[in-house]
Backbone as JSON, one array per atom type, in Angstrom:
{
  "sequence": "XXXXXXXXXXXXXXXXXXXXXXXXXXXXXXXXXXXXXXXXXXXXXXXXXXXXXXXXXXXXXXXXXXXXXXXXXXXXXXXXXXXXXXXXXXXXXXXXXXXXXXXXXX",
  "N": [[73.83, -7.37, -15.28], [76.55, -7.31, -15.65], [77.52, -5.82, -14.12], [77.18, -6.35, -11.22], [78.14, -8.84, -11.19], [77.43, -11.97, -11.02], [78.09, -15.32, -9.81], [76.76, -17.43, -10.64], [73.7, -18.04, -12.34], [71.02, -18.17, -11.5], [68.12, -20.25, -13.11], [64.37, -21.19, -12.8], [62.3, -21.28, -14.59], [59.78, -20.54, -16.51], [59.0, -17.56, -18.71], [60.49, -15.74, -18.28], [62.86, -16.48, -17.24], [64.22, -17.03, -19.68], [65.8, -14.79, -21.02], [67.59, -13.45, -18.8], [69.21, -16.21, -18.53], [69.91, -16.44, -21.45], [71.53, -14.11, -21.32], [73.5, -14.62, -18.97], [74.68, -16.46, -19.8], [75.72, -15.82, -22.51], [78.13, -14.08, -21.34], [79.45, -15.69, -20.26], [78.73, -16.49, -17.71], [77.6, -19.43, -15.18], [74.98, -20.99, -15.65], [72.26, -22.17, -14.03], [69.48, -24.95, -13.81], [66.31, -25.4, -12.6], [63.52, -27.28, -12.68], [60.46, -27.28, -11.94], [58.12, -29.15, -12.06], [56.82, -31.82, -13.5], [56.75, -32.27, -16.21], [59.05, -30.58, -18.01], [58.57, -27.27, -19.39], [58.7, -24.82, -21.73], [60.86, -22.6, -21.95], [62.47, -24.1, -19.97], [63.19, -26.13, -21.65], [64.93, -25.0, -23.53], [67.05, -23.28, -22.4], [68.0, -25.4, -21.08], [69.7, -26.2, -23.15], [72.38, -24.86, -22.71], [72.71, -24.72, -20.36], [74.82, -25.44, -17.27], [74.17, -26.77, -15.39], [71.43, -28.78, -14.77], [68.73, -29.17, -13.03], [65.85, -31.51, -11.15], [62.36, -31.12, -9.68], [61.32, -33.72, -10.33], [61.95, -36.97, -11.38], [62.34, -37.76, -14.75], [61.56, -35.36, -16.17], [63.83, -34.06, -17.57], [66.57, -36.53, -19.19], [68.99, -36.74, -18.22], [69.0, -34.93, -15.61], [69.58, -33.98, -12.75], [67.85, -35.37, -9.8], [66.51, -33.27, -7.48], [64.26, -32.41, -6.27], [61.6, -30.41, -4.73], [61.88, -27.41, -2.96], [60.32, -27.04, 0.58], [59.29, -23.98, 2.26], [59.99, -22.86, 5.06], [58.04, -21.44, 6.3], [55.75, -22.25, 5.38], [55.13, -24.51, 7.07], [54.02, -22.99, 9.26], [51.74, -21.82, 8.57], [48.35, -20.65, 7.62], [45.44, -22.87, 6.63], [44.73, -22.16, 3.79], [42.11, -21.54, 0.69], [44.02, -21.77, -0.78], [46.58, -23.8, -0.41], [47.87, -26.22, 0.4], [48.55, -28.92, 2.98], [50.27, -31.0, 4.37], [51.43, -32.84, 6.39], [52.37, -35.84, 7.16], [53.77, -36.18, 5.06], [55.68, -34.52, 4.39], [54.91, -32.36, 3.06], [54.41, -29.66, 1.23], [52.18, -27.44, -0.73], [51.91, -24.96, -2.48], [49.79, -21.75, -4.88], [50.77, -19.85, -5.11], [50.28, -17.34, -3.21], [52.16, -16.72, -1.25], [53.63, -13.41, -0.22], [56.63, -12.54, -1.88], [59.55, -13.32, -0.6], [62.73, -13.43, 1.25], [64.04, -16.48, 2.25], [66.27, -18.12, 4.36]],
  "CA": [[74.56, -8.54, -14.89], [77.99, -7.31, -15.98], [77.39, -4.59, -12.96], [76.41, -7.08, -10.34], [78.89, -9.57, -11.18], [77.42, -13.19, -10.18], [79.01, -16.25, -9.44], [75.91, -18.46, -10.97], [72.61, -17.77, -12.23], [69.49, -20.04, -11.41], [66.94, -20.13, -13.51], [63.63, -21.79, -12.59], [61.69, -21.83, -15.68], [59.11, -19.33, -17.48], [59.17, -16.84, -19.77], [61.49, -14.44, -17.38], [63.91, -17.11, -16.58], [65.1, -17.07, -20.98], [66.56, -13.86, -20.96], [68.34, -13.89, -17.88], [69.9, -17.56, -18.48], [70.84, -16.06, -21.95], [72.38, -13.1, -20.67], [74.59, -15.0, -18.56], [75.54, -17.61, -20.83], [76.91, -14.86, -23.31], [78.54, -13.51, -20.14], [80.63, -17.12, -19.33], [78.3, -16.66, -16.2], [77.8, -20.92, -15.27], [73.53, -21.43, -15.89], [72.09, -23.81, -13.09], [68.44, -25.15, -14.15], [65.77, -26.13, -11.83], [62.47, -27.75, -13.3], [59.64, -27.7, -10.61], [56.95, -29.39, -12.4], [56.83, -33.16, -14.09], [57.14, -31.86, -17.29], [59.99, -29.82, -18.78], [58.48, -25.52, -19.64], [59.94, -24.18, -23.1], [62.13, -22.45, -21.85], [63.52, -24.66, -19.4], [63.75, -27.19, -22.59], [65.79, -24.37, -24.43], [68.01, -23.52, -21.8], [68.66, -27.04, -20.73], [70.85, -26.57, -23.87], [73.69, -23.96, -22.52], [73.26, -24.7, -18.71], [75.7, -25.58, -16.94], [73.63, -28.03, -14.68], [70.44, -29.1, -14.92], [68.05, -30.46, -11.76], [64.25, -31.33, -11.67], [61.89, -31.69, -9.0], [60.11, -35.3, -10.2], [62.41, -37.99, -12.07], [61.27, -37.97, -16.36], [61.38, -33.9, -16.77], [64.82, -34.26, -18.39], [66.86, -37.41, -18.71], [69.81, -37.0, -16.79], [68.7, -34.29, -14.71], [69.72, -35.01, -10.76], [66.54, -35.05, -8.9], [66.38, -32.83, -6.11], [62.66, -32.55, -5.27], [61.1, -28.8, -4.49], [61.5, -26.91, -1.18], [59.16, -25.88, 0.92], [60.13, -22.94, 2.79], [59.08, -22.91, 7.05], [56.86, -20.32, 6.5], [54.65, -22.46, 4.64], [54.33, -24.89, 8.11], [53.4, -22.11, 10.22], [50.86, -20.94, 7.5], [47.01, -21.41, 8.34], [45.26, -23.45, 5.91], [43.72, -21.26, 2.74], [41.38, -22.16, -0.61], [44.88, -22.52, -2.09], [47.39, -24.23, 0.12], [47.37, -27.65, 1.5], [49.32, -28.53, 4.46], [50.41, -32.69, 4.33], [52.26, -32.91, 7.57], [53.25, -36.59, 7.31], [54.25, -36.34, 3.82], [56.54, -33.56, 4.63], [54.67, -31.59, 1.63], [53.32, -28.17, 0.76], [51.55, -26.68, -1.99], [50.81, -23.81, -2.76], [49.74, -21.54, -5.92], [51.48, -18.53, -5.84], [49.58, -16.65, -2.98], [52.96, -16.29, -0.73], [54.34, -12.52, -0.67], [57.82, -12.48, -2.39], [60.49, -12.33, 0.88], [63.77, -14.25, 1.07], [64.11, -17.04, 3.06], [67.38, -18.73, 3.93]],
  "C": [[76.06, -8.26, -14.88], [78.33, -6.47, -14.66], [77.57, -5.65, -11.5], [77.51, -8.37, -10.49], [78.41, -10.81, -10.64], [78.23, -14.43, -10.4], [78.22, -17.55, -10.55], [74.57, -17.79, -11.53], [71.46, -18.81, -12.23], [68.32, -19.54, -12.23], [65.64, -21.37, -13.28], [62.4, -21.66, -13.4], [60.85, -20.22, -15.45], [59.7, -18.4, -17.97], [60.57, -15.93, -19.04], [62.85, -14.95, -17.49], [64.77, -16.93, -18.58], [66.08, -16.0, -21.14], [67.7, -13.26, -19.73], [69.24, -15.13, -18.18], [70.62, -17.4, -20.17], [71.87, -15.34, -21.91], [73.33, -13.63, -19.81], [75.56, -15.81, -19.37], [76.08, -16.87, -21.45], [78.26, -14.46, -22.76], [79.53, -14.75, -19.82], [79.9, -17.16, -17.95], [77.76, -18.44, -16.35], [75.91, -20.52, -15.26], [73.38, -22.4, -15.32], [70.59, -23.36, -13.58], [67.46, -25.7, -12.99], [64.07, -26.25, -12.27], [61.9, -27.94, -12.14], [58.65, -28.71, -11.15], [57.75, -31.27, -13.46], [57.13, -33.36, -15.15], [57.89, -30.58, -17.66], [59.21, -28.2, -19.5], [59.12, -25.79, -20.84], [60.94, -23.56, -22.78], [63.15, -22.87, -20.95], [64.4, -25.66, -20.71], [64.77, -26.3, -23.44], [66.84, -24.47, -23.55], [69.28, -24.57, -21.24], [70.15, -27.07, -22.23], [72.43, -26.28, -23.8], [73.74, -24.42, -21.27], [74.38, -25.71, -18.52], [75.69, -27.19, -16.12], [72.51, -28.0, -14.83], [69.56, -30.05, -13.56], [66.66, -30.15, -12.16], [63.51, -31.76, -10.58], [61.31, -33.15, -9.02], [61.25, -35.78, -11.64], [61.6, -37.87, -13.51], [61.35, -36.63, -17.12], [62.3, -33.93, -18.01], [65.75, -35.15, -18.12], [68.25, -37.55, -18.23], [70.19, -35.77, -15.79], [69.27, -34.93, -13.55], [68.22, -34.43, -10.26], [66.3, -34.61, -7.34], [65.11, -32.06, -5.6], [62.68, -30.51, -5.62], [61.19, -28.09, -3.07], [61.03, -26.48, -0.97], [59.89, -25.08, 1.76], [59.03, -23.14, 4.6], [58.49, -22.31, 6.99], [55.59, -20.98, 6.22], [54.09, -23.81, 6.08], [53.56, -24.13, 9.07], [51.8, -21.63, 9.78], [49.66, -21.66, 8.23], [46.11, -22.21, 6.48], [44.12, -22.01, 4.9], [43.25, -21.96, 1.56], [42.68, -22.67, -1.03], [46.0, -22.93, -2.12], [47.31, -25.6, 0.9], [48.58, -28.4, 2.02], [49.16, -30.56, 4.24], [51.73, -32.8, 5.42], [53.4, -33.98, 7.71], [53.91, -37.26, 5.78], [55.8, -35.45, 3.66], [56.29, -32.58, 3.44], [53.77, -30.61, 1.82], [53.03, -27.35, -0.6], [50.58, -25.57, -1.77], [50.84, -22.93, -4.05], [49.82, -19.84, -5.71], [50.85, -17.41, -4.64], [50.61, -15.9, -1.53], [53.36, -14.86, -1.38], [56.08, -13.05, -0.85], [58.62, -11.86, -1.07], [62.12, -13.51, -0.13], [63.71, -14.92, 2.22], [65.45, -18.09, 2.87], [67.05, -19.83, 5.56]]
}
């Protein structure tokens, strides 16, 4: 991190995201939080203590979180329907459990 110099670090919860979001915080690097799930992770609930900001996909995670939902990424409309993805068109919603390869999408 000290190599790499960032501006911010995001952490989005599990075990991975603690050591990273400490490592910056030691660092003066700013800790942004983002809670996907309804309920608050351990180590989002730790972190939540140094970050900098704190957001949560679903209103209740943490209480004055800003609530800025989850994004889906366009790949996931194009996608064909599988056991473990489901496709809600006029909801504007997609779920899926982890079965996307790791790209970047901006």
């Amino acid at each position: 991190m000290k190599a790499y110099k960032p501006d911010v670090v995001l952490g989005m919860g599990g075990y991975v995201s603690g050591p990273g979001g400490l490592a910056a915080w030691s660092l003066g690097i700013p800790v942004v939080l983002h809670e996907q799930n309804g309920i608050a992770g351990l180590t989002n609930k730790w972190l939540a203590k140094i970050a900098t900001k704190v957001m949560q996909a679903f209103p209740g995670a943490f209480p004055n979180a800003e609530v800025v939902g989850n994004r889906c990424v366009p790949m996931c409309w194009r996608c064909r329907c599988r056991s473990n993805v489901w496709l809600d068109v006029r909801s504007g919603s997609c779920v899926g459990s982890g079965w996307f390869p790791g790209r970047t999408h901006s």
